[in-house]
């Protein structure tokens, strides 16, 4: 996708490149286009950007010096973490300077008494999880890209993932932030406090801002008790309505120990089994819908609770078949099937993607209405809904008709968006539940967001970034 912004920045002079280079050192200022290529291309190849310079700072002071110099010369910057974002926010679409935070990967402090961990922005999520586990704690944020995405990116996109049901989204896991502002000032908010009512909540401004207000350089995160027992089931059922009933039973029986509840359409499971490496169907027979659910408990009661939930599901005629993972490898297999779901759509041709949320109770009606509307618009198109039912968040993807023309199908992206978003908004939902706005949904935002909210967002942007150098053209 080629995103053209209204104003393209002027080329960087060799003198200015040399000044930026002197901040990070020769080794960490990348100008060779072959070396820049992986930073300006994202994994699905949906967006391709360009940049004359990638800077890889190693400290907050270096990030500050970069921002100061960029302000002096009105140079636009694009912050980047793991480059796994799905809305084109981390891509320099118009030749901006890219600031990669990946070198800032230190864990500065782990405090098990306060249950906090202070990480630099470039710490990979999986490393943060491992380090927490090593001190017998849990950092619960979990998503398919966790081997590559970074804490800075997770906070900047306010990532959700598969455990938001129990632990909340990234915003709820952050206690404090260190942020470099556009003019180079450093906001030191690395607080470990849960309670601090001393004025406006500045931290939350930067979480979910997608790099448009400043560069997050470090964060103090909450740690949680490590569960002693984790039990996972893969369930076959007839409909999203039955899945919703099973969710209600599960929440009543398991309360806060229900940590994941994923709804998967049969077609989504089929793609994953067909195209994923080492992915096997967990059940003997096929069902129209599946639920992947997980309980994590500090006691040894998770298995009994899960069995009781499934038994009630069978008795009520909601559950048609189910298997509980017998060991860690089987559990990993269930999650692998789920994690491969996005990638498995690529071999099926074009896929028009939506990341929507509606009130949990409205999910079955949303799926039914959206399926009918999309297939009416493009006969033969294949809706592939899956996602976090417990959060009302569905990845409503639509694959092209079998044997159809991919370019023609992808050319209808905005038409399909319009049909789906219309249903979402009618149901009181959001057009971006997890992935953010970036450039992908930027043009739709003013039509779907409260007018006063948009005015306030523009005011905050103008105050914190008056020259508009922070990730220009994203979100607003
Ligand atoms: P990037 O992609 O590098 O950047 C994302 C945005 O944050 C950009 O706007 C960028 O400018 C900004 N940014 C990055 N670092 C900083 C920083 N330090 N300071 C300021 N701005 C910054 N997302 C979910 O929410 N839930 C999921 O379940 C989920 N599953 C995924 C599964 C797969 C297979 C993939 C590929 C992606 C998935 N994502 C999901 C999307 C993505 O992984 C998340 O948005 C993730 O949080 C991005 O982190 P990142 O480090 O890769 O950020």
Short mmCIF file of C-alpha atoms and ligand atoms in Angstrom, two decimals:
data_model
loop_
_atom_site.label_atom_id
_atom_site.label_comp_id
_atom_site.label_asym_id
_atom_site.label_seq_id
_atom_site.Cartn_x
_atom_site.Cartn_y
_atom_site.Cartn_z
CA UNK A 1 0.00 0.00 0.00
CA UNK A 2 1.47 3.35 -0.99
CA UNK A 3 0.58 6.08 1.48
CA UNK A 4 1.21 9.59 0.17
CA UNK A 5 1.28 12.40 2.69
CA UNK A 6 0.51 16.01 1.84
CA UNK A 7 4.09 17.22 2.37
CA UNK A 8 7.22 15.21 1.68
CA UNK A 9 10.20 16.28 3.82
CA UNK A 10 13.22 17.75 1.99
CA UNK A 11 16.21 15.42 1.58
CA UNK A 12 18.63 15.35 4.52
CA UNK A 13 21.89 17.17 3.86
CA UNK A 14 25.12 15.20 4.32
CA UNK A 15 26.04 17.65 7.12
CA UNK A 16 22.86 16.89 9.03
CA UNK A 17 23.31 13.14 8.55
CA UNK A 18 26.81 13.58 10.02
CA UNK A 19 25.36 15.41 13.05
CA UNK A 20 22.83 12.63 13.68
CA UNK A 21 25.60 10.09 13.16
CA UNK A 22 27.76 11.73 15.81
CA UNK A 23 24.97 11.26 18.39
CA UNK A 24 24.66 7.48 18.05
CA UNK A 25 28.09 6.63 16.63
CA UNK A 26 28.98 5.43 13.11
CA UNK A 27 27.94 1.84 13.71
CA UNK A 28 24.41 2.79 14.71
CA UNK A 29 23.54 5.28 11.97
CA UNK A 30 22.38 3.22 8.99
CA UNK A 31 22.38 4.80 5.52
CA UNK A 32 22.92 1.78 3.27
CA UNK A 33 19.55 1.09 1.58
CA UNK A 34 20.05 -2.70 1.73
CA UNK A 35 20.45 -2.46 5.51
CA UNK A 36 17.51 -0.04 5.80
CA UNK A 37 15.15 -2.35 3.84
CA UNK A 38 14.03 -4.56 6.80
CA UNK A 39 13.07 -1.45 8.79
CA UNK A 40 10.85 0.03 6.09
CA UNK A 41 9.02 -3.18 5.12
CA UNK A 42 6.59 -4.89 7.44
CA UNK A 43 6.14 -8.63 7.67
CA UNK A 44 2.95 -8.89 5.61
CA UNK A 45 4.45 -6.60 2.95
CA UNK A 46 1.28 -4.50 3.11
CA UNK A 47 3.27 -1.30 3.64
CA UNK A 48 6.62 -0.32 2.16
CA UNK A 49 8.27 2.90 3.25
CA UNK A 50 11.54 4.69 2.57
CA UNK A 51 14.07 6.45 4.73
CA UNK A 52 17.49 8.02 4.16
CA UNK A 53 18.62 7.24 7.71
CA UNK A 54 17.92 4.75 10.50
CA UNK A 55 19.22 5.77 13.91
CA UNK A 56 19.74 3.15 16.62
CA UNK A 57 20.23 5.03 19.89
CA UNK A 58 21.55 3.16 22.92
CA UNK A 59 20.36 5.47 25.68
CA UNK A 60 17.68 7.95 26.68
CA UNK A 61 20.25 10.76 26.41
CA UNK A 62 20.89 9.82 22.77
CA UNK A 63 17.16 9.76 21.99
CA UNK A 64 16.89 13.19 23.59
CA UNK A 65 19.77 14.56 21.49
CA UNK A 66 18.17 13.12 18.32
CA UNK A 67 14.84 14.82 19.09
CA UNK A 68 16.54 18.12 19.91
CA UNK A 69 18.45 18.13 16.62
CA UNK A 70 15.34 17.06 14.71
CA UNK A 71 13.38 19.97 16.24
CA UNK A 72 16.12 22.46 15.37
CA UNK A 73 16.02 21.37 11.74
CA UNK A 74 12.33 20.37 11.52
CA UNK A 75 13.21 16.77 10.65
CA UNK A 76 10.36 14.25 10.91
CA UNK A 77 11.00 11.14 13.02
CA UNK A 78 9.28 7.73 13.02
CA UNK A 79 9.84 5.66 16.20
CA UNK A 80 10.01 1.91 15.71
CA UNK A 81 10.21 -1.10 18.04
CA UNK A 82 9.83 -4.63 16.70
CA UNK A 83 8.16 -3.54 13.43
CA UNK A 84 5.22 -5.90 14.02
CA UNK A 85 2.50 -3.23 14.02
CA UNK A 86 -0.38 -3.95 11.67
CA UNK A 87 -1.57 -0.44 10.72
CA UNK A 88 1.53 1.08 9.10
CA UNK A 89 2.35 3.28 12.13
CA UNK A 90 6.01 2.25 12.37
CA UNK A 91 6.75 2.77 8.66
CA UNK A 92 8.35 5.95 7.30
CA UNK A 93 6.05 6.46 4.33
CA UNK A 94 7.64 9.69 3.14
CA UNK A 95 11.35 9.53 3.75
CA UNK A 96 11.33 10.39 7.47
CA UNK A 97 14.27 9.47 9.73
CA UNK A 98 13.53 6.18 11.49
CA UNK A 99 14.48 5.86 15.17
CA UNK A 100 14.76 2.19 16.13
CA UNK A 101 14.57 1.59 19.89
CA UNK A 102 15.67 -2.05 19.67
CA UNK A 103 19.15 -1.41 21.08
CA UNK A 104 17.61 -0.04 24.27
CA UNK A 105 16.96 -3.51 25.66
CA UNK A 106 18.04 -3.39 29.29
CA UNK A 107 15.88 -4.44 32.20
CA UNK A 108 16.80 -1.70 34.62
CA UNK A 109 15.16 -3.02 37.76
CA UNK A 110 13.03 -5.89 39.09
CA UNK A 111 11.40 -5.30 42.45
CA UNK A 112 9.57 -8.40 43.66
CA UNK A 113 8.35 -6.73 46.85
CA UNK A 114 6.65 -3.94 44.88
CA UNK A 115 5.86 -6.35 42.02
CA UNK A 116 7.36 -4.11 39.36
CA UNK A 117 9.83 -4.42 36.50
CA UNK A 118 11.42 -1.42 34.79
CA UNK A 119 12.32 -2.13 31.17
CA UNK A 120 13.79 -0.06 28.40
CA UNK A 121 11.57 0.40 25.36
CA UNK A 122 13.42 -2.08 23.15
CA UNK A 123 13.03 -5.09 25.46
CA UNK A 124 11.30 -7.82 23.46
CA UNK A 125 8.00 -8.85 25.08
CA UNK A 126 9.03 -12.52 25.34
CA UNK A 127 12.23 -11.53 27.17
CA UNK A 128 10.18 -9.44 29.62
CA UNK A 129 7.92 -12.48 30.22
CA UNK A 130 10.97 -14.73 30.77
CA UNK A 131 12.68 -12.34 33.15
CA UNK A 132 9.49 -12.05 35.21
CA UNK A 133 9.19 -15.84 35.29
CA UNK A 134 12.78 -16.20 36.51
CA UNK A 135 11.83 -14.27 39.67
CA UNK A 136 8.63 -16.31 40.10
CA UNK A 137 6.34 -13.60 38.75
CA UNK A 138 4.13 -13.22 35.70
CA UNK A 139 4.18 -10.45 33.14
CA UNK A 140 0.91 -11.43 31.49
CA UNK A 141 0.84 -9.50 28.21
CA UNK A 142 0.83 -12.15 25.46
CA UNK A 143 0.37 -11.91 21.70
CA UNK A 144 1.29 -13.76 18.53
CA UNK A 145 4.18 -11.38 17.81
CA UNK A 146 5.69 -11.64 21.31
CA UNK A 147 9.01 -13.01 20.02
CA UNK A 148 9.64 -9.76 18.10
CA UNK A 149 7.46 -6.93 19.43
CA UNK A 150 8.87 -4.61 22.09
CA UNK A 151 7.61 -3.09 25.32
CA UNK A 152 7.81 0.40 23.75
CA UNK A 153 5.69 -0.76 20.81
CA UNK A 154 3.26 -2.61 23.07
CA UNK A 155 2.63 0.51 25.11
CA UNK A 156 2.54 2.83 22.10
CA UNK A 157 -0.16 0.66 20.53
CA UNK A 158 -1.80 -0.21 23.87
CA UNK A 159 -1.62 -3.86 22.82
CA UNK A 160 -4.31 -6.28 23.99
CA UNK A 161 -3.61 -9.94 23.21
CA UNK A 162 -4.92 -13.16 24.62
CA UNK A 163 -4.87 -12.40 28.36
CA UNK A 164 -6.62 -9.00 28.37
CA UNK A 165 -9.72 -10.77 29.68
CA UNK A 166 -8.08 -11.28 33.08
CA UNK A 167 -5.22 -8.78 33.23
CA UNK A 168 -6.37 -5.93 31.02
CA UNK A 169 -4.59 -4.32 28.06
CA UNK A 170 -1.04 -2.90 28.07
CA UNK A 171 -2.25 0.40 29.56
CA UNK A 172 -3.38 -1.44 32.69
CA UNK A 173 0.03 -3.09 33.09
CA UNK A 174 2.06 0.15 33.12
CA UNK A 175 2.70 2.14 36.28
CA UNK A 176 5.17 4.67 34.93
CA UNK A 177 6.88 5.87 31.76
CA UNK A 178 10.00 7.67 30.69
CA UNK A 179 9.32 9.63 27.50
CA UNK A 180 11.43 11.88 25.30
CA UNK A 181 9.38 14.77 23.94
CA UNK A 182 9.71 16.21 20.43
CA UNK A 183 11.94 19.04 21.66
CA UNK A 184 14.26 16.62 23.48
CA UNK A 185 12.97 17.17 27.03
CA UNK A 186 12.81 13.98 29.09
CA UNK A 187 9.63 13.31 31.03
CA UNK A 188 10.75 11.16 33.95
CA UNK A 189 7.65 9.35 35.11
CA UNK A 190 9.13 5.96 36.04
CA UNK A 191 6.95 5.67 39.10
CA UNK A 192 6.27 2.37 40.90
CA UNK A 193 3.18 3.82 42.51
CA UNK A 194 -0.28 2.41 42.12
CA UNK A 195 -1.74 5.43 43.87
CA UNK A 196 -0.60 8.90 42.80
CA UNK A 197 -3.29 11.53 42.48
CA UNK A 198 -1.11 14.54 41.84
CA UNK A 199 -2.74 15.96 38.76
CA UNK A 200 -3.34 14.97 35.15
CA UNK A 201 -2.53 11.44 34.04
CA UNK A 202 0.29 12.20 31.59
CA UNK A 203 1.38 8.57 31.35
CA UNK A 204 -1.86 7.56 29.70
CA UNK A 205 -1.48 10.22 27.01
CA UNK A 206 1.55 8.45 25.57
CA UNK A 207 0.11 4.93 25.85
CA UNK A 208 -1.73 4.21 22.61
CA UNK A 209 -0.41 7.42 20.98
CA UNK A 210 1.48 5.36 18.35
CA UNK A 211 4.60 7.52 18.63
CA UNK A 212 2.82 10.75 17.66
CA UNK A 213 3.40 12.57 20.97
CA UNK A 214 6.89 11.45 22.00
CA UNK A 215 9.26 8.49 22.16
CA UNK A 216 8.82 6.08 25.07
CA UNK A 217 12.30 5.09 26.27
CA UNK A 218 11.43 3.04 29.38
CA UNK A 219 8.47 1.82 31.40
CA UNK A 220 7.77 0.50 34.87
CA UNK A 221 5.45 -2.48 34.49
CA UNK A 222 3.27 -4.37 36.94
CA UNK A 223 4.14 -7.97 37.78
CA UNK A 224 1.58 -10.52 38.92
CA UNK A 225 1.73 -13.79 40.89
CA UNK A 226 2.82 -16.69 38.70
CA UNK A 227 -0.04 -19.17 38.30
CA UNK A 228 0.64 -22.65 39.74
CA UNK A 229 -1.83 -24.37 37.45
CA UNK A 230 -2.67 -23.55 33.82
CA UNK A 231 -5.31 -25.63 32.05
CA UNK A 232 -6.30 -25.22 28.41
CA UNK A 233 -9.24 -26.64 26.49
CA UNK A 234 -10.19 -26.73 22.83
CA UNK A 235 -13.95 -26.90 22.41
CA UNK A 236 -16.15 -27.58 19.39
CA UNK A 237 -19.58 -25.92 19.23
CA UNK A 238 -22.32 -24.87 16.86
CA UNK A 239 -22.45 -21.11 17.01
CA UNK A 240 -21.04 -17.87 18.47
CA UNK A 241 -24.23 -17.69 20.55
CA UNK A 242 -23.29 -21.01 22.20
CA UNK A 243 -19.75 -19.72 22.72
CA UNK A 244 -21.21 -16.70 24.51
CA UNK A 245 -23.22 -19.00 26.80
CA UNK A 246 -20.06 -20.99 27.54
CA UNK A 247 -18.25 -17.74 28.34
CA UNK A 248 -20.94 -16.86 30.86
CA UNK A 249 -20.70 -20.30 32.52
CA UNK A 250 -16.91 -20.01 32.59
CA UNK A 251 -16.93 -16.56 34.17
CA UNK A 252 -19.36 -17.73 36.83
CA UNK A 253 -17.34 -20.84 37.64
CA UNK A 254 -13.78 -19.56 37.20
CA UNK A 255 -14.12 -15.81 37.87
CA UNK A 256 -10.71 -14.10 37.59
CA UNK A 257 -8.89 -17.36 36.79
CA UNK A 258 -10.41 -17.41 33.29
CA UNK A 259 -7.47 -15.85 31.46
CA UNK A 260 -8.30 -16.50 27.78
CA UNK A 261 -11.44 -17.16 25.80
CA UNK A 262 -10.85 -17.17 22.04
CA UNK A 263 -13.56 -17.74 19.44
CA UNK A 264 -12.41 -19.38 16.21
CA UNK A 265 -14.44 -19.97 13.03
CA UNK A 266 -13.98 -23.36 11.39
CA UNK A 267 -12.52 -21.72 8.26
CA UNK A 268 -9.87 -19.95 10.38
CA UNK A 269 -8.89 -23.24 12.05
CA UNK A 270 -8.84 -24.93 8.62
CA UNK A 271 -6.43 -22.31 7.20
CA UNK A 272 -4.15 -22.69 10.20
CA UNK A 273 -4.09 -26.49 9.94
CA UNK A 274 -3.56 -26.35 6.16
CA UNK A 275 -0.83 -23.71 6.05
CA UNK A 276 0.77 -23.64 9.51
CA UNK A 277 3.91 -25.68 10.13
CA UNK A 278 3.30 -28.55 12.57
CA UNK A 279 -0.26 -27.42 13.30
CA UNK A 280 -2.74 -30.21 14.03
CA UNK A 281 -6.50 -30.11 14.58
CA UNK A 282 -7.05 -30.85 18.29
CA UNK A 283 -10.45 -32.56 17.81
CA UNK A 284 -11.32 -35.68 15.82
CA UNK A 285 -14.27 -34.12 14.01
CA UNK A 286 -15.05 -30.78 12.44
CA UNK A 287 -17.37 -28.20 14.06
CA UNK A 288 -18.69 -24.86 12.76
CA UNK A 289 -17.05 -22.95 15.64
CA UNK A 290 -14.41 -23.51 18.32
CA UNK A 291 -13.37 -21.94 21.60
CA UNK A 292 -9.81 -22.00 22.91
CA UNK A 293 -10.05 -21.29 26.62
CA UNK A 294 -7.53 -21.16 29.42
CA UNK A 295 -7.69 -21.04 33.21
CA UNK A 296 -4.67 -19.90 35.26
CA UNK A 297 -4.92 -20.37 38.99
CA UNK A 298 -2.66 -19.78 41.99
CA UNK A 299 -4.08 -23.07 43.41
CA UNK A 300 -4.28 -26.60 41.99
CA UNK A 301 -8.00 -26.34 41.28
CA UNK A 302 -7.90 -25.21 37.64
CA UNK A 303 -8.36 -28.70 36.17
CA UNK A 304 -11.42 -29.47 38.29
CA UNK A 305 -12.95 -26.08 37.50
CA UNK A 306 -12.36 -26.52 33.77
CA UNK A 307 -13.90 -30.00 33.86
CA UNK A 308 -16.93 -28.64 35.71
CA UNK A 309 -17.38 -25.87 33.10
CA UNK A 310 -17.19 -28.31 30.21
CA UNK A 311 -19.52 -30.79 31.93
CA UNK A 312 -22.12 -28.05 32.36
CA UNK A 313 -21.59 -27.06 28.72
CA UNK A 314 -22.28 -30.66 27.61
CA UNK A 315 -25.34 -30.91 29.88
CA UNK A 316 -26.77 -27.66 28.52
CA UNK A 317 -26.22 -28.82 24.93
CA UNK A 318 -23.75 -25.99 24.25
CA UNK A 319 -20.55 -28.00 23.93
CA UNK A 320 -20.40 -30.67 21.20
CA UNK A 321 -16.86 -31.88 21.80
CA UNK A 322 -13.88 -30.80 23.89
CA UNK A 323 -10.36 -31.79 24.76
CA UNK A 324 -8.25 -30.59 27.69
CA UNK A 325 -4.51 -30.35 26.98
CA UNK A 326 -2.85 -33.33 28.67
CA UNK A 327 0.60 -31.74 28.83
CA UNK A 328 2.62 -28.65 27.97
CA UNK A 329 3.32 -29.78 24.44
CA UNK A 330 -0.39 -30.27 23.70
CA UNK A 331 -1.18 -26.89 25.22
CA UNK A 332 1.52 -25.27 23.04
CA UNK A 333 -0.03 -27.04 20.04
CA UNK A 334 -3.46 -25.47 20.75
CA UNK A 335 -1.89 -22.01 21.00
CA UNK A 336 0.25 -22.56 17.91
CA UNK A 337 -2.91 -23.19 15.93
CA UNK A 338 -4.27 -19.87 17.23
CA UNK A 339 -1.05 -17.92 16.74
CA UNK A 340 -0.63 -19.07 13.12
CA UNK A 341 -4.11 -17.88 12.22
CA UNK A 342 -3.11 -14.45 10.84
CA UNK A 343 -0.19 -15.75 8.76
CA UNK A 344 -2.24 -18.69 7.48
CA UNK A 345 -4.53 -16.35 5.57
CA UNK A 346 -1.77 -15.19 3.24
CA UNK A 347 -1.56 -18.40 1.14
CA UNK A 348 -5.33 -18.13 0.62
CA UNK A 349 -4.86 -14.90 -1.38
CA UNK A 350 -5.97 -11.38 -0.55
CA UNK A 351 -7.33 -10.72 2.93
CA UNK A 352 -9.17 -7.56 3.95
CA UNK A 353 -8.65 -7.19 7.69
CA UNK A 354 -10.61 -5.57 10.48
CA UNK A 355 -9.82 -5.48 14.18
CA UNK A 356 -13.11 -4.46 15.71
CA UNK A 357 -14.82 -4.58 19.07
CA UNK A 358 -18.48 -4.54 20.00
CA UNK A 359 -20.14 -5.14 23.37
CA UNK A 360 -19.51 -8.81 24.21
CA UNK A 361 -23.21 -9.66 24.01
CA UNK A 362 -23.38 -8.26 20.46
CA UNK A 363 -20.62 -10.47 18.99
CA UNK A 364 -22.93 -13.20 17.57
CA UNK A 365 -25.22 -10.62 15.91
CA UNK A 366 -22.20 -8.72 14.58
CA UNK A 367 -20.71 -11.83 12.97
CA UNK A 368 -24.04 -12.86 11.43
CA UNK A 369 -24.77 -9.40 10.01
CA UNK A 370 -21.23 -8.77 8.79
CA UNK A 371 -21.00 -12.19 7.10
CA UNK A 372 -24.27 -11.59 5.23
CA UNK A 373 -23.30 -8.04 4.21
CA UNK A 374 -19.79 -8.92 3.02
CA UNK A 375 -20.89 -11.95 0.99
CA UNK A 376 -23.67 -9.87 -0.58
CA UNK A 377 -21.11 -7.18 -1.53
CA UNK A 378 -18.57 -9.66 -2.93
CA UNK A 379 -20.17 -13.03 -3.72
CA UNK A 380 -17.80 -15.89 -2.93
CA UNK A 381 -15.72 -13.85 -0.45
CA UNK A 382 -14.83 -15.83 2.66
CA UNK A 383 -15.25 -14.22 6.10
CA UNK A 384 -12.63 -15.55 8.55
CA UNK A 385 -13.68 -14.27 12.00
CA UNK A 386 -11.63 -15.14 15.08
CA UNK A 387 -10.44 -13.42 18.21
CA UNK A 388 -10.91 -12.47 21.79
CA UNK A 389 -14.60 -13.13 22.45
CA UNK A 390 -14.17 -12.39 26.15
CA UNK A 391 -13.19 -8.81 25.22
CA UNK A 392 -15.78 -8.41 22.44
CA UNK A 393 -12.80 -8.12 20.07
CA UNK A 394 -12.99 -9.96 16.75
CA UNK A 395 -10.40 -10.00 13.99
CA UNK A 396 -12.96 -9.87 11.23
CA UNK A 397 -10.87 -10.78 8.19
CA UNK A 398 -12.27 -11.51 4.75
CA UNK A 399 -10.40 -13.74 2.32
CA UNK A 400 -10.84 -13.41 -1.43
CA UNK A 401 -13.08 -15.82 -3.37
CA UNK A 402 -11.32 -19.05 -4.33
CA UNK A 403 -9.68 -18.56 -7.74
CA UNK A 404 -10.53 -14.82 -7.74
CA UNK A 405 -8.26 -11.97 -8.79
CA UNK A 406 -6.29 -10.75 -5.78
CA UNK A 407 -5.72 -7.19 -7.02
CA UNK A 408 -9.41 -6.71 -7.86
CA UNK A 409 -10.39 -8.04 -4.46
CA UNK A 410 -7.89 -5.90 -2.51
CA UNK A 411 -9.03 -2.88 -4.53
CA UNK A 412 -12.36 -3.18 -2.71
CA UNK A 413 -10.74 -2.77 0.74
CA UNK A 414 -12.54 0.51 1.51
CA UNK A 415 -15.94 -0.75 0.32
CA UNK A 416 -15.65 -3.79 2.59
CA UNK A 417 -14.44 -1.56 5.46
CA UNK A 418 -17.46 0.70 5.01
CA UNK A 419 -19.93 -2.19 5.21
CA UNK A 420 -18.26 -3.73 8.28
CA UNK A 421 -17.67 -0.44 10.13
CA UNK A 422 -21.28 0.59 9.57
CA UNK A 423 -22.44 -2.51 11.50
CA UNK A 424 -19.75 -1.99 14.18
CA UNK A 425 -20.80 1.62 14.81
CA UNK A 426 -24.49 0.77 14.85
CA UNK A 427 -23.70 -1.73 17.63
CA UNK A 428 -21.74 0.83 19.67
CA UNK A 429 -18.35 -0.69 18.80
CA UNK A 430 -14.86 0.47 17.83
CA UNK A 431 -13.19 0.22 14.41
CA UNK A 432 -9.84 -0.44 16.09
CA UNK A 433 -9.91 -2.61 19.17
CA UNK A 434 -6.21 -3.47 19.44
CA UNK A 435 -4.02 -2.52 16.52
CA UNK A 436 -4.45 1.25 16.57
CA UNK A 437 -5.04 3.75 13.78
CA UNK A 438 -1.63 4.28 12.11
CA UNK A 439 -2.24 5.19 8.49
CA UNK A 440 -4.57 2.29 7.77
CA UNK A 441 -7.57 3.76 9.58
CA UNK A 442 -6.48 7.40 9.79
CA UNK A 443 -8.91 8.67 7.19
CA UNK A 444 -11.87 6.91 8.81
CA UNK A 445 -11.15 8.23 12.32
CA UNK A 446 -12.81 11.67 11.99
CA UNK A 447 -16.02 9.98 10.78
CA UNK A 448 -16.28 7.56 13.67
CA UNK A 449 -14.89 9.43 16.68
CA UNK A 450 -16.63 12.06 18.75
CA UNK A 451 -15.93 15.51 17.24
CA UNK A 452 -14.88 17.02 20.59
CA UNK A 453 -12.53 14.07 21.20
CA UNK A 454 -10.85 14.74 17.82
CA UNK A 455 -10.50 18.46 18.69
CA UNK A 456 -8.87 17.60 22.02
CA UNK A 457 -6.53 15.10 20.34
CA UNK A 458 -5.44 17.75 17.83
CA UNK A 459 -4.91 20.25 20.67
CA UNK A 460 -2.76 17.82 22.65
CA UNK A 461 -0.74 17.00 19.53
CA UNK A 462 -0.17 20.70 18.79
CA UNK A 463 0.93 21.34 22.38
CA UNK A 464 3.38 18.42 22.63
CA UNK A 465 4.61 18.44 19.03
CA UNK A 466 4.06 21.96 17.63
CA UNK A 467 6.26 21.36 14.57
CA UNK A 468 4.57 18.05 13.76
CA UNK A 469 7.82 16.06 13.62
CA UNK A 470 6.65 13.07 15.69
CA UNK A 471 5.44 10.31 13.39
CA UNK A 472 3.64 12.71 11.03
CA UNK A 473 0.58 11.53 9.14
CA UNK A 474 -0.22 8.79 11.68
CA UNK A 475 -3.44 8.66 13.71
CA UNK A 476 -4.57 12.24 12.92
P1 LIG B 1 6.16 -1.34 16.08
O1 LIG B 1 5.42 -2.14 15.09
O2 LIG B 1 7.59 -1.11 15.83
O3 LIG B 1 5.43 0.08 16.25
C1 LIG B 1 4.05 0.17 16.44
C2 LIG B 1 3.66 1.64 16.71
O4 LIG B 1 4.24 2.09 17.92
C3 LIG B 1 4.16 2.61 15.64
O5 LIG B 1 3.24 3.65 15.50
C4 LIG B 1 5.47 3.12 16.20
O6 LIG B 1 5.80 4.40 15.70
C5 LIG B 1 5.16 3.16 17.68
N1 LIG B 1 6.31 2.91 18.55
C6 LIG B 1 7.07 1.79 18.64
N2 LIG B 1 7.98 1.90 19.62
C7 LIG B 1 7.79 3.13 20.16
C8 LIG B 1 8.40 3.84 21.24
N3 LIG B 1 9.39 3.30 21.95
N4 LIG B 1 7.95 5.09 21.53
C9 LIG B 1 6.94 5.64 20.82
N5 LIG B 1 6.33 5.02 19.81
C10 LIG B 1 6.74 3.77 19.49
N6 LIG B 1 -1.55 -6.57 18.66
C11 LIG B 1 -2.42 -6.68 19.69
O7 LIG B 1 -2.75 -5.67 20.33
N7 LIG B 1 -2.94 -7.90 20.05
C12 LIG B 1 -2.63 -9.04 19.41
O8 LIG B 1 -3.12 -10.11 19.75
C13 LIG B 1 -1.70 -8.95 18.32
N8 LIG B 1 -1.31 -10.06 17.68
C14 LIG B 1 -0.40 -9.95 16.66
C15 LIG B 1 0.01 -11.13 16.01
C16 LIG B 1 0.92 -11.05 14.97
C17 LIG B 1 1.36 -12.32 14.28
C18 LIG B 1 1.44 -9.79 14.55
C19 LIG B 1 2.44 -9.67 13.43
C20 LIG B 1 1.04 -8.63 15.19
C21 LIG B 1 0.12 -8.70 16.25
N9 LIG B 1 -0.30 -7.55 16.93
C22 LIG B 1 -1.18 -7.66 17.97
C23 LIG B 1 0.20 -6.22 16.51
C24 LIG B 1 1.57 -5.83 17.08
O9 LIG B 1 2.33 -6.94 17.42
C25 LIG B 1 1.41 -4.93 18.31
O10 LIG B 1 0.82 -3.72 17.87
C26 LIG B 1 2.71 -4.64 19.04
O11 LIG B 1 2.36 -4.01 20.25
C27 LIG B 1 3.65 -3.71 18.28
O12 LIG B 1 4.93 -3.70 18.92
P2 LIG B 1 6.26 -3.38 18.10
O13 LIG B 1 7.39 -3.27 19.06
O14 LIG B 1 6.44 -4.32 16.99
O15 LIG B 1 5.92 -1.91 17.54
#
